Amino acid sequence: MNRKTLVLPAVLGLLAPALAACGATGGSSGGDAIVVGTTDRFAATKDASAPFDPAFAYDTGVWNVLRQTVQTLLHVPRGGGAPVPEAASQCGFTDRASESYRCTLRDGLTFADGTPLTSKDVKFSIERALTINSDNGAAGLLSNIDTIETKGDDQVVFHLKSPDATFPYKLSTPVAGILSSEKYDADKLRDGFQVDGSGPYTMEAEVSGDRVTKVVFSRNTRYKGDIKLRNDRVELRSFDDAEAMGRALESGDISMMTRTMSPEQVKDLNDNPKPGIRITEVPGLEIRYLGFNTEAPSVKDKAVRQAMAAVVDRNQLAGKVYGSTATPLYSLIPSSITAHTNSFLDKYGEPSAKKAAAILREAGITTPVKLTLHYTSDHYGAGTAEEFKALRDQLNATELFDVTVEGAKWSEFRPAQKRGEYAVYGLGWFPDFPDPDNYIAPFLDADNFLNTPYVNSATRTRLLPESRRAADRNAASSAFAQIQDIVATDVPVLPLWQGKQYVAARDDLTGVEWALNTSSDLQLWELARGIA
């Protein structure tokens, strides 16, 4: 498809960073910025003219910019676990049914420009996200909110439509970020790359054409919250690919590289350590899967999707393309999350062309089934193209399918996928929060991330609401087990593998082990030079 790029506002008009007047605690103070590399790309296009607006953004890379600059009422602490107050001083349910949630703001909160931040700004920001309701899907995290009540300048109460024990996690995500009504319109997205917030950093973006090449984060001297900064300035530099990012690390142009290292880089750094560089494995909860437009003629009959599930060889796929950085996945919920089951393995067993042929024959499907598998060529790393070639070869080897593959840049791929232009497509998922709900609702609930036409009434109206009533998340396992069985039967999505995360850094950088959490959230405030 053709893509028309936008003319962006001048970079000089972006929020000017406020430099710290005093040194950072426990690490670097002043001096040069700590430079971090990423292969995430930030672009403004006709379909995504406001990539950094919290009401639109629903992508790990962009959220990693927003988490540095926009405060939320709560945040997940550095080691994981339940959310703790951030802009709030305290939060909690006020009823046993988990339908009313109250937060009290910290004293003296202001935005980075000195404007007071009150409960009215919290109400404005979340109602704004719900009003705009971008088709990118982030507002779905807040869709269970019925009304928002403010009490004075420092208290806000959320009244929910139904019980939801996961609501505190949802308030910790950037879509619930607190914005100023003086800087953001109530019913319109904010184009370009400017971000105004009250988070630990202010930011300034350098833009080339329609794309950000660098974001400089500077300590927000007015910040009041739970996060402790160990540096004054961090520069996030975007690279075209992992190889270019790796060369910059070796030359010393950057101090750390994060998303996304290639499998070859991980293997090389583990097998052949390089002077001055260390590689660190950090816990990860990324998954990859195939999604289906279940109304597309080629895959509308679930027998086609079931036959694909019966022949895909996850072990071969993960091992051949990703090596030790990926393991097979037989459910939307990864094995390290409570409530995981091997639903696809239980239903289909080991890969079998014979079983797939029987499924297609019984449904009266003429073979070979012609399909195109679509993938994004620049969003998840170089391995994606090899992964889809391997999938193509696996399916075609059965002679039950006639498969081709087609790649597109993320700026074109994601809008086309949301519009339903692809019958079969590949996506990854980095959880918004580490709960099984966040591996189910974004794919199957109303207003979901995929914009899928697939609906299962038992999941939406009974099982998901039932799971959210359980304050003890282990008690929700039965509902999630039933949902996973439904997914394995209907195959609206086909899980493929779950990944590990790695960070490589110069050996004079501290805090590296905390810089990326299980949800792939960058915590740049943890980084420092010298002794921790």
Short mmCIF file of C-alpha atoms in Angstrom, two decimals:
data_model
loop_
_atom_site.label_atom_id
_atom_site.label_comp_id
_atom_site.label_asym_id
_atom_site.label_seq_id
_atom_site.Cartn_x
_atom_site.Cartn_y
_atom_site.Cartn_z
CA MET A 1 0.00 0.00 0.00
CA ASN A 2 1.12 3.59 -0.58
CA ARG A 3 2.06 5.58 2.50
CA LYS A 4 1.87 9.33 2.73
CA THR A 5 4.18 10.78 5.37
CA LEU A 6 3.33 13.87 7.35
CA VAL A 7 5.24 17.11 7.65
CA LEU A 8 6.20 17.27 11.31
CA PRO A 9 6.43 20.36 13.50
CA ALA A 10 9.91 21.78 13.95
CA VAL A 11 11.99 19.90 16.47
CA LEU A 12 12.94 23.18 18.14
CA GLY A 13 9.34 23.45 19.28
CA LEU A 14 9.59 20.32 21.39
CA LEU A 15 9.64 20.43 25.15
CA ALA A 16 12.99 21.75 26.31
CA PRO A 17 14.66 19.43 28.80
CA ALA A 18 15.23 20.62 32.34
CA LEU A 19 18.75 19.78 33.37
CA ALA A 20 19.44 18.73 36.94
CA ALA A 21 21.12 21.27 39.17
CA CYS A 22 22.47 18.59 41.45
CA GLY A 23 24.18 15.26 40.92
CA ALA A 24 22.36 11.95 40.55
CA THR A 25 22.33 9.71 43.57
CA GLY A 26 24.47 6.62 43.59
CA GLY A 27 25.82 6.97 40.05
CA SER A 28 26.75 9.40 37.32
CA SER A 29 26.26 13.10 37.94
CA GLY A 30 26.39 15.55 35.09
CA GLY A 31 28.77 14.81 32.25
CA ASP A 32 27.84 13.05 29.04
CA ALA A 33 24.58 11.20 28.62
CA ILE A 34 24.43 7.44 28.97
CA VAL A 35 23.67 6.30 25.43
CA VAL A 36 21.35 3.33 24.92
CA GLY A 37 20.73 1.68 21.57
CA THR A 38 17.46 0.24 20.27
CA THR A 39 16.12 -1.06 16.99
CA ASP A 40 12.66 0.32 17.82
CA ARG A 41 11.56 2.85 15.23
CA PHE A 42 9.39 5.85 15.90
CA ALA A 43 7.69 7.31 12.84
CA ALA A 44 4.74 9.58 12.10
CA THR A 45 2.66 8.42 9.14
CA LYS A 46 -0.75 8.99 7.63
CA ASP A 47 -2.09 6.08 9.69
CA ALA A 48 -0.17 6.97 12.88
CA SER A 49 0.27 10.73 13.03
CA ALA A 50 0.44 10.83 16.84
CA PRO A 51 2.80 7.97 17.78
CA PHE A 52 3.71 9.41 21.22
CA ASP A 53 0.19 10.27 22.35
CA PRO A 54 -0.75 7.99 25.30
CA ALA A 55 -4.30 7.71 23.92
CA PHE A 56 -2.89 6.17 20.71
CA ALA A 57 0.36 4.43 21.64
CA TYR A 58 0.17 0.66 22.08
CA ASP A 59 3.62 -0.54 21.19
CA THR A 60 6.45 -1.56 23.50
CA GLY A 61 8.99 0.77 21.93
CA VAL A 62 6.78 3.86 22.21
CA TRP A 63 5.62 2.91 25.69
CA ASN A 64 9.29 2.84 26.66
CA VAL A 65 9.49 6.53 25.79
CA LEU A 66 6.27 7.35 27.63
CA ARG A 67 7.27 5.47 30.79
CA GLN A 68 10.22 7.84 31.21
CA THR A 69 8.17 11.00 30.73
CA VAL A 70 4.52 10.49 31.72
CA GLN A 71 3.52 9.53 35.26
CA THR A 72 0.89 6.96 36.13
CA LEU A 73 -0.89 6.57 39.45
CA LEU A 74 0.94 3.30 40.06
CA HIS A 75 3.89 1.44 38.59
CA VAL A 76 5.30 -2.07 38.75
CA PRO A 77 8.41 -2.02 40.98
CA ARG A 78 11.85 -2.90 39.63
CA GLY A 79 11.69 -6.57 40.66
CA GLY A 80 8.12 -7.13 39.52
CA GLY A 81 5.09 -7.96 41.64
CA ALA A 82 1.96 -5.97 42.44
CA PRO A 83 1.86 -2.30 41.40
CA VAL A 84 2.87 0.29 43.99
CA PRO A 85 1.93 3.99 44.18
CA GLU A 86 3.82 6.33 41.84
CA ALA A 87 2.01 9.65 41.29
CA ALA A 88 -0.34 8.44 44.01
CA SER A 89 0.61 8.21 47.68
CA GLN A 90 -1.85 5.38 48.21
CA CYS A 91 -4.41 3.39 46.20
CA GLY A 92 -6.79 0.55 46.94
CA PHE A 93 -10.18 -1.03 46.41
CA THR A 94 -12.82 0.36 48.74
CA ASP A 95 -15.17 -2.62 48.44
CA ARG A 96 -14.91 -6.40 48.58
CA ALA A 97 -16.25 -6.79 45.06
CA SER A 98 -13.28 -4.97 43.44
CA GLU A 99 -15.59 -2.48 41.72
CA SER A 100 -14.53 0.80 43.36
CA TYR A 101 -10.89 1.91 43.37
CA ARG A 102 -9.61 5.03 45.15
CA CYS A 103 -6.26 6.82 44.78
CA THR A 104 -4.85 9.75 46.74
CA LEU A 105 -2.23 11.88 44.97
CA ARG A 106 1.14 12.82 46.43
CA ASP A 107 1.44 16.31 47.87
CA GLY A 108 2.83 19.03 45.62
CA LEU A 109 2.67 17.22 42.29
CA THR A 110 3.36 19.36 39.22
CA PHE A 111 3.95 18.81 35.56
CA ALA A 112 7.49 19.42 34.31
CA ASP A 113 6.62 23.03 33.41
CA GLY A 114 5.52 23.75 37.00
CA THR A 115 1.75 23.58 36.41
CA PRO A 116 0.00 21.91 39.37
CA LEU A 117 -1.18 18.32 38.79
CA THR A 118 -4.51 17.49 40.43
CA SER A 119 -7.16 14.78 40.46
CA LYS A 120 -8.92 16.65 37.65
CA ASP A 121 -5.92 15.98 35.39
CA VAL A 122 -6.16 12.26 36.18
CA LYS A 123 -9.87 12.26 35.32
CA PHE A 124 -9.25 14.30 32.15
CA SER A 125 -6.46 12.00 30.93
CA ILE A 126 -8.29 8.72 31.33
CA GLU A 127 -11.61 10.01 30.03
CA ARG A 128 -9.68 11.44 27.07
CA ALA A 129 -8.24 8.01 26.18
CA LEU A 130 -11.71 6.47 26.40
CA THR A 131 -13.29 9.26 24.33
CA ILE A 132 -10.70 9.09 21.56
CA ASN A 133 -10.82 5.28 21.68
CA SER A 134 -8.07 4.87 19.08
CA ASP A 135 -8.26 1.78 16.92
CA ASN A 136 -4.76 0.93 18.10
CA GLY A 137 -6.47 -0.79 21.03
CA ALA A 138 -4.88 0.71 24.16
CA ALA A 139 -8.16 2.17 25.45
CA GLY A 140 -9.44 -1.39 25.82
CA LEU A 141 -7.37 -1.63 28.99
CA LEU A 142 -9.60 1.04 30.55
CA SER A 143 -12.93 0.05 29.01
CA ASN A 144 -14.25 -1.42 32.28
CA ILE A 145 -14.36 2.05 33.84
CA ASP A 146 -17.93 3.24 34.32
CA THR A 147 -17.42 6.65 35.91
CA ILE A 148 -14.56 8.65 37.47
CA GLU A 149 -15.20 10.77 40.53
CA THR A 150 -12.87 13.43 41.98
CA LYS A 151 -12.86 14.48 45.61
CA GLY A 152 -10.94 17.68 46.14
CA ASP A 153 -7.63 18.15 44.30
CA ASP A 154 -5.99 14.99 45.57
CA GLN A 155 -8.50 12.11 45.40
CA VAL A 156 -9.89 10.19 42.45
CA VAL A 157 -12.30 7.24 42.58
CA PHE A 158 -12.83 4.81 39.71
CA HIS A 159 -16.20 3.08 39.61
CA LEU A 160 -15.98 -0.06 37.48
CA LYS A 161 -18.68 -1.76 35.41
CA SER A 162 -17.72 -5.16 36.79
CA PRO A 163 -15.19 -6.54 39.30
CA ASP A 164 -11.59 -6.42 38.09
CA ALA A 165 -8.73 -7.46 40.35
CA THR A 166 -6.27 -6.56 37.55
CA PHE A 167 -7.32 -2.88 37.50
CA PRO A 168 -4.27 -1.64 39.47
CA TYR A 169 -2.03 -3.13 36.74
CA LYS A 170 -4.01 -1.31 34.07
CA LEU A 171 -3.56 2.01 35.88
CA SER A 172 0.20 1.42 35.71
CA THR A 173 0.25 1.40 31.89
CA PRO A 174 0.97 4.48 29.72
CA VAL A 175 -2.59 4.69 28.39
CA ALA A 176 -3.46 5.78 31.94
CA GLY A 177 -0.66 8.37 31.89
CA ILE A 178 -1.50 11.73 33.47
CA LEU A 179 -1.64 14.64 31.01
CA SER A 180 -2.40 18.35 31.26
CA SER A 181 -5.60 19.68 29.68
CA GLU A 182 -3.59 22.78 28.79
CA LYS A 183 -1.32 20.76 26.50
CA TYR A 184 -3.65 18.04 25.17
CA ASP A 185 -7.09 18.29 23.54
CA ALA A 186 -9.88 16.30 25.17
CA ASP A 187 -11.11 14.68 21.96
CA LYS A 188 -8.20 14.82 19.52
CA LEU A 189 -4.79 13.14 19.31
CA ARG A 190 -1.65 15.24 19.51
CA ASP A 191 0.34 14.90 16.30
CA GLY A 192 4.11 14.66 16.21
CA PHE A 193 6.62 13.61 18.84
CA GLN A 194 6.25 16.09 21.68
CA VAL A 195 5.50 14.67 25.13
CA ASP A 196 4.59 16.79 28.17
CA GLY A 197 4.23 15.01 31.49
CA SER A 198 5.32 14.81 35.11
CA GLY A 199 7.53 11.72 34.90
CA PRO A 200 11.15 11.32 36.00
CA TYR A 201 12.51 12.77 32.76
CA THR A 202 11.66 15.44 30.22
CA MET A 203 12.46 14.57 26.63
CA GLU A 204 13.69 16.12 23.41
CA ALA A 205 13.49 14.25 20.11
CA GLU A 206 15.73 14.60 17.08
CA VAL A 207 13.78 13.95 13.90
CA SER A 208 14.88 13.16 10.35
CA GLY A 209 11.99 13.33 7.90
CA ASP A 210 9.10 11.44 9.52
CA ARG A 211 11.28 9.43 11.90
CA VAL A 212 12.87 9.97 15.32
CA THR A 213 16.58 9.16 15.31
CA LYS A 214 17.30 10.02 18.93
CA VAL A 215 15.47 10.88 22.14
CA VAL A 216 17.34 12.67 24.92
CA PHE A 217 15.89 12.22 28.41
CA SER A 218 16.91 14.78 31.04
CA ARG A 219 16.18 14.64 34.75
CA ASN A 220 12.92 16.38 35.62
CA THR A 221 13.87 18.45 38.64
CA ARG A 222 10.19 18.88 39.58
CA TYR A 223 9.48 15.14 39.61
CA LYS A 224 7.83 13.71 42.72
CA GLY A 225 7.18 10.00 42.69
CA ASP A 226 8.39 6.57 43.67
CA ILE A 227 11.19 6.23 41.11
CA LYS A 228 14.79 6.94 42.17
CA LEU A 229 16.97 8.32 39.38
CA ARG A 230 20.61 7.25 39.26
CA ASN A 231 21.57 9.49 36.33
CA ASP A 232 20.91 12.96 34.97
CA ARG A 233 20.63 12.22 31.27
CA VAL A 234 20.07 9.23 28.98
CA GLU A 235 20.06 9.22 25.20
CA LEU A 236 17.99 6.59 23.38
CA ARG A 237 19.37 6.14 19.88
CA SER A 238 17.46 4.28 17.16
CA PHE A 239 19.39 1.97 14.79
CA ASP A 240 18.30 0.43 11.50
CA ASP A 241 19.26 -3.07 12.60
CA ALA A 242 20.88 -5.09 15.38
CA GLU A 243 24.18 -5.36 13.55
CA ALA A 244 24.62 -1.59 13.36
CA MET A 245 23.67 -1.33 17.02
CA GLY A 246 26.22 -4.00 17.91
CA ARG A 247 29.01 -2.20 16.07
CA ALA A 248 28.18 0.98 17.99
CA LEU A 249 28.48 -0.91 21.28
CA GLU A 250 31.85 -2.39 20.34
CA SER A 251 33.20 1.02 19.27
CA GLY A 252 31.97 2.66 22.47
CA ASP A 253 29.49 4.97 20.72
CA ILE A 254 26.74 3.53 22.91
CA SER A 255 26.92 2.06 26.41
CA MET A 256 24.11 -0.50 26.16
CA MET A 257 21.95 -2.21 23.57
CA THR A 258 18.54 -3.56 24.37
CA ARG A 259 15.72 -4.21 21.96
CA THR A 260 16.29 -6.12 19.82
CA MET A 261 19.50 -8.13 19.82
CA SER A 262 19.70 -10.81 17.14
CA PRO A 263 20.05 -14.51 18.05
CA GLU A 264 23.46 -14.48 16.35
CA GLN A 265 24.62 -11.60 18.56
CA VAL A 266 23.47 -13.36 21.71
CA LYS A 267 25.27 -16.57 20.74
CA ASP A 268 28.45 -14.75 19.73
CA LEU A 269 28.65 -12.70 22.94
CA ASN A 270 28.03 -15.80 25.06
CA ASP A 271 30.50 -18.00 23.16
CA ASN A 272 33.14 -15.35 22.43
CA PRO A 273 33.18 -12.70 25.19
CA LYS A 274 34.49 -9.35 24.04
CA PRO A 275 36.73 -7.10 26.15
CA GLY A 276 34.79 -4.41 27.97
CA ILE A 277 31.37 -5.87 27.11
CA ARG A 278 29.14 -8.14 29.13
CA ILE A 279 25.85 -9.80 28.20
CA THR A 280 23.06 -10.24 30.73
CA GLU A 281 19.99 -12.44 30.45
CA VAL A 282 16.95 -10.84 32.06
CA PRO A 283 13.54 -12.50 32.56
CA GLY A 284 11.26 -12.16 29.55
CA LEU A 285 7.62 -12.85 28.75
CA GLU A 286 7.52 -12.12 25.01
CA ILE A 287 5.44 -14.41 22.80
CA ARG A 288 5.06 -14.75 19.03
CA TYR A 289 2.00 -16.01 17.22
CA LEU A 290 0.04 -16.11 13.99
CA GLY A 291 -3.20 -14.16 13.93
CA PHE A 292 -6.14 -14.79 11.60
CA ASN A 293 -8.81 -12.62 10.06
CA THR A 294 -11.47 -15.24 10.67
CA GLU A 295 -13.77 -13.60 8.09
CA ALA A 296 -11.21 -13.92 5.26
CA PRO A 297 -12.36 -16.61 2.77
CA SER A 298 -9.11 -18.61 2.88
CA VAL A 299 -9.18 -19.13 6.67
CA LYS A 300 -12.87 -18.58 7.54
CA ASP A 301 -13.38 -22.31 8.03
CA LYS A 302 -11.68 -23.16 11.31
CA ALA A 303 -10.63 -26.52 9.81
CA VAL A 304 -7.94 -24.64 7.83
CA ARG A 305 -6.65 -23.01 11.00
CA GLN A 306 -6.81 -26.32 12.87
CA ALA A 307 -4.85 -28.06 10.09
CA MET A 308 -2.14 -25.41 10.37
CA ALA A 309 -2.02 -25.97 14.13
CA ALA A 310 -1.62 -29.69 13.52
CA VAL A 311 1.47 -29.36 11.29
CA VAL A 312 3.45 -26.40 12.63
CA ASP A 313 6.66 -27.72 14.21
CA ARG A 314 7.47 -25.26 16.97
CA ASN A 315 10.62 -27.06 18.09
CA GLN A 316 12.09 -26.91 14.61
CA LEU A 317 10.98 -23.31 14.16
CA ALA A 318 12.44 -22.04 17.44
CA GLY A 319 15.62 -24.09 17.23
CA LYS A 320 16.44 -23.37 13.59
CA VAL A 321 15.80 -19.63 13.66
CA TYR A 322 16.27 -18.49 17.25
CA GLY A 323 18.41 -21.13 18.92
CA SER A 324 18.60 -20.82 22.69
CA THR A 325 16.73 -17.50 22.72
CA ALA A 326 13.29 -19.08 22.13
CA THR A 327 11.28 -22.07 23.34
CA PRO A 328 8.10 -23.62 21.85
CA LEU A 329 4.78 -22.21 23.06
CA TYR A 330 1.54 -24.22 23.10
CA SER A 331 -0.80 -21.58 24.51
CA LEU A 332 -1.29 -17.83 24.45
CA ILE A 333 -0.25 -17.79 28.11
CA PRO A 334 3.51 -18.46 28.42
CA SER A 335 4.78 -21.30 30.58
CA SER A 336 6.23 -18.98 33.22
CA ILE A 337 2.84 -17.36 33.96
CA THR A 338 0.35 -18.84 36.41
CA ALA A 339 -2.58 -20.60 34.66
CA HIS A 340 -0.54 -21.75 31.63
CA THR A 341 -1.62 -25.00 29.98
CA ASN A 342 -0.26 -26.80 26.91
CA SER A 343 -3.67 -26.64 25.22
CA PHE A 344 -2.43 -26.88 21.63
CA LEU A 345 -0.11 -29.80 22.39
CA ASP A 346 -2.91 -31.56 24.26
CA LYS A 347 -5.30 -31.16 21.31
CA TYR A 348 -3.02 -31.73 18.31
CA GLY A 349 -0.04 -33.66 19.67
CA GLU A 350 3.19 -33.74 17.72
CA PRO A 351 3.21 -32.20 14.18
CA SER A 352 1.34 -34.51 11.82
CA ALA A 353 0.49 -34.01 8.15
CA LYS A 354 -1.75 -37.06 8.37
CA LYS A 355 -3.83 -35.49 11.13
CA ALA A 356 -4.03 -32.19 9.23
CA ALA A 357 -5.17 -33.99 6.07
CA ALA A 358 -7.93 -35.73 8.01
CA ILE A 359 -9.15 -32.40 9.46
CA LEU A 360 -9.31 -30.80 6.01
CA ARG A 361 -10.91 -33.87 4.37
CA GLU A 362 -13.63 -34.08 7.01
CA ALA A 363 -14.47 -30.41 6.49
CA GLY A 364 -14.56 -30.82 2.70
CA ILE A 365 -11.70 -28.37 2.13
CA THR A 366 -10.02 -28.60 -1.28
CA THR A 367 -6.24 -28.84 -1.11
CA PRO A 368 -3.76 -27.34 -1.47
CA VAL A 369 -5.08 -24.33 0.46
CA LYS A 370 -3.54 -21.13 -0.91
CA LEU A 371 -2.36 -18.70 1.76
CA THR A 372 -0.12 -15.69 2.15
CA LEU A 373 1.60 -15.25 5.50
CA HIS A 374 2.27 -11.57 6.24
CA TYR A 375 4.99 -10.37 8.60
CA THR A 376 6.64 -7.11 9.59
CA SER A 377 10.13 -6.79 8.17
CA ASP A 378 11.53 -4.16 10.55
CA HIS A 379 9.85 -4.46 13.95
CA TYR A 380 10.97 -7.66 15.70
CA GLY A 381 14.45 -8.14 14.29
CA ALA A 382 16.09 -9.86 11.34
CA GLY A 383 15.00 -13.32 12.46
CA THR A 384 11.36 -12.68 11.51
CA ALA A 385 11.96 -13.13 7.77
CA GLU A 386 13.76 -16.44 8.39
CA GLU A 387 10.99 -17.52 10.74
CA PHE A 388 8.33 -17.01 8.07
CA LYS A 389 10.35 -18.80 5.43
CA ALA A 390 10.60 -21.74 7.82
CA LEU A 391 6.83 -21.64 8.43
CA ARG A 392 6.20 -21.53 4.69
CA ASP A 393 8.45 -24.52 4.10
CA GLN A 394 6.83 -26.53 6.90
CA LEU A 395 3.32 -25.96 5.55
CA ASN A 396 4.23 -26.50 1.90
CA ALA A 397 6.09 -29.73 2.69
CA THR A 398 2.74 -31.33 3.61
CA GLU A 399 1.36 -30.58 0.11
CA LEU A 400 -1.84 -29.56 1.88
CA PHE A 401 -0.96 -25.87 1.60
CA ASP A 402 0.39 -23.54 -1.07
CA VAL A 403 1.96 -20.78 0.99
CA THR A 404 3.81 -17.61 0.09
CA VAL A 405 5.20 -15.03 2.52
CA GLU A 406 5.21 -11.27 2.28
CA GLY A 407 6.94 -8.70 4.50
CA ALA A 408 6.11 -5.04 5.06
CA LYS A 409 7.46 -2.23 7.20
CA TRP A 410 5.71 -1.88 10.55
CA SER A 411 4.33 1.55 9.60
CA GLU A 412 2.44 -0.17 6.75
CA PHE A 413 1.96 -3.61 8.27
CA ARG A 414 0.12 -2.67 11.47
CA PRO A 415 -2.53 -0.39 9.88
CA ALA A 416 -3.20 -2.98 7.15
CA GLN A 417 -3.55 -5.73 9.76
CA LYS A 418 -6.01 -3.66 11.79
CA ARG A 419 -8.08 -3.01 8.67
CA GLY A 420 -8.38 -6.74 8.08
CA GLU A 421 -6.35 -6.78 4.85
CA TYR A 422 -4.34 -9.85 5.90
CA ALA A 423 -5.88 -13.29 6.27
CA VAL A 424 -2.85 -14.58 8.19
CA TYR A 425 -0.24 -12.42 9.89
CA GLY A 426 2.55 -12.68 12.43
CA LEU A 427 2.78 -10.56 15.56
CA GLY A 428 4.62 -10.50 18.84
CA TRP A 429 3.28 -9.61 22.26
CA PHE A 430 5.09 -8.07 25.19
CA PRO A 431 2.69 -8.01 28.13
CA ASP A 432 1.31 -4.78 29.50
CA PHE A 433 1.48 -6.46 32.90
CA PRO A 434 2.46 -9.99 34.01
CA ASP A 435 -0.98 -11.52 34.54
CA PRO A 436 -2.70 -14.23 32.43
CA ASP A 437 -5.52 -11.76 31.71
CA ASN A 438 -3.11 -9.73 29.59
CA TYR A 439 -2.43 -12.69 27.30
CA ILE A 440 -6.14 -13.26 26.71
CA ALA A 441 -8.12 -10.00 26.79
CA PRO A 442 -5.99 -8.10 24.20
CA PHE A 443 -6.78 -10.85 21.67
CA LEU A 444 -10.29 -11.99 22.56
CA ASP A 445 -12.12 -9.28 24.54
CA ALA A 446 -14.18 -6.46 23.05
CA ASP A 447 -12.14 -3.56 21.57
CA ASN A 448 -9.13 -5.86 21.35
CA PHE A 449 -5.64 -5.10 20.07
CA LEU A 450 -6.05 -7.27 16.97
CA ASN A 451 -9.36 -5.72 15.89
CA THR A 452 -10.38 -9.32 15.19
CA PRO A 453 -13.85 -10.30 13.96
CA TYR A 454 -13.61 -13.49 16.04
CA VAL A 455 -15.99 -13.59 19.00
CA ASN A 456 -16.47 -16.33 21.56
CA SER A 457 -19.34 -15.44 23.84
CA ALA A 458 -18.30 -17.82 26.64
CA THR A 459 -14.91 -16.13 26.86
CA ARG A 460 -16.19 -12.56 26.72
CA THR A 461 -19.35 -12.73 28.81
CA ARG A 462 -18.54 -15.44 31.35
CA LEU A 463 -14.94 -16.64 31.65
CA LEU A 464 -13.00 -13.35 31.50
CA PRO A 465 -15.37 -11.59 33.94
CA GLU A 466 -15.17 -14.65 36.21
CA SER A 467 -11.36 -14.59 36.15
CA ARG A 468 -11.26 -10.89 37.09
CA ARG A 469 -13.30 -11.42 40.22
CA ALA A 470 -10.47 -13.46 41.73
CA ALA A 471 -8.28 -11.26 43.91
CA ASP A 472 -6.11 -14.36 44.40
CA ARG A 473 -4.93 -14.82 40.81
CA ASN A 474 -4.30 -18.53 41.34
CA ALA A 475 -8.05 -18.90 41.83
CA ALA A 476 -8.58 -17.70 38.24
CA SER A 477 -6.69 -20.67 36.77
CA SER A 478 -9.80 -22.73 36.02
CA ALA A 479 -11.36 -19.98 33.89
CA PHE A 480 -8.11 -19.43 32.02
CA ALA A 481 -7.73 -23.18 31.39
CA GLN A 482 -11.16 -23.22 29.73
CA ILE A 483 -10.27 -20.18 27.60
CA GLN A 484 -7.03 -21.80 26.44
CA ASP A 485 -8.94 -24.92 25.39
CA ILE A 486 -11.39 -22.75 23.42
CA VAL A 487 -8.48 -21.02 21.65
CA ALA A 488 -6.93 -24.39 20.74
CA THR A 489 -10.24 -25.54 19.27
CA ASP A 490 -11.20 -22.39 17.34
CA VAL A 491 -7.63 -21.20 16.56
CA PRO A 492 -8.29 -17.47 16.16
CA VAL A 493 -4.57 -17.19 16.96
CA LEU A 494 -1.81 -19.79 16.75
CA PRO A 495 0.93 -19.44 19.41
CA LEU A 496 4.43 -20.28 18.17
CA TRP A 497 7.17 -19.52 20.72
CA GLN A 498 8.15 -17.53 23.77
CA GLY A 499 11.41 -15.65 24.01
CA LYS A 500 14.20 -14.75 26.38
CA GLN A 501 15.60 -11.24 26.80
CA TYR A 502 19.21 -10.15 26.70
CA VAL A 503 20.99 -6.87 27.35
CA ALA A 504 24.58 -6.17 26.33
CA ALA A 505 26.48 -3.28 27.90
CA ARG A 506 29.91 -1.78 28.45
CA ASP A 507 31.34 -3.03 31.74
CA ASP A 508 31.48 0.46 33.31
CA LEU A 509 27.68 0.68 33.32
CA THR A 510 25.78 -0.34 36.44
CA GLY A 511 22.09 -1.14 36.94
CA VAL A 512 21.97 -3.11 33.68
CA GLU A 513 20.18 -6.06 35.32
CA TRP A 514 17.26 -3.74 36.22
CA ALA A 515 17.13 -1.77 32.98
CA LEU A 516 14.63 -4.11 31.29
CA ASN A 517 11.83 -5.83 33.17
CA THR A 518 9.80 -8.93 32.26
CA SER A 519 7.39 -6.88 30.14
CA SER A 520 10.31 -5.35 28.18
CA ASP A 521 9.76 -1.99 29.87
CA LEU A 522 12.89 0.15 29.81
CA GLN A 523 13.78 1.53 33.24
CA LEU A 524 16.46 3.97 32.20
CA TRP A 525 16.58 5.57 35.65
CA GLU A 526 18.38 2.44 36.93
CA LEU A 527 21.50 3.08 34.83
CA ALA A 528 24.65 4.75 36.14
CA ARG A 529 28.39 4.78 35.56
CA GLY A 530 30.87 3.67 38.17
CA ILE A 531 30.19 1.93 41.46
CA ALA A 532 26.53 1.16 42.16
#
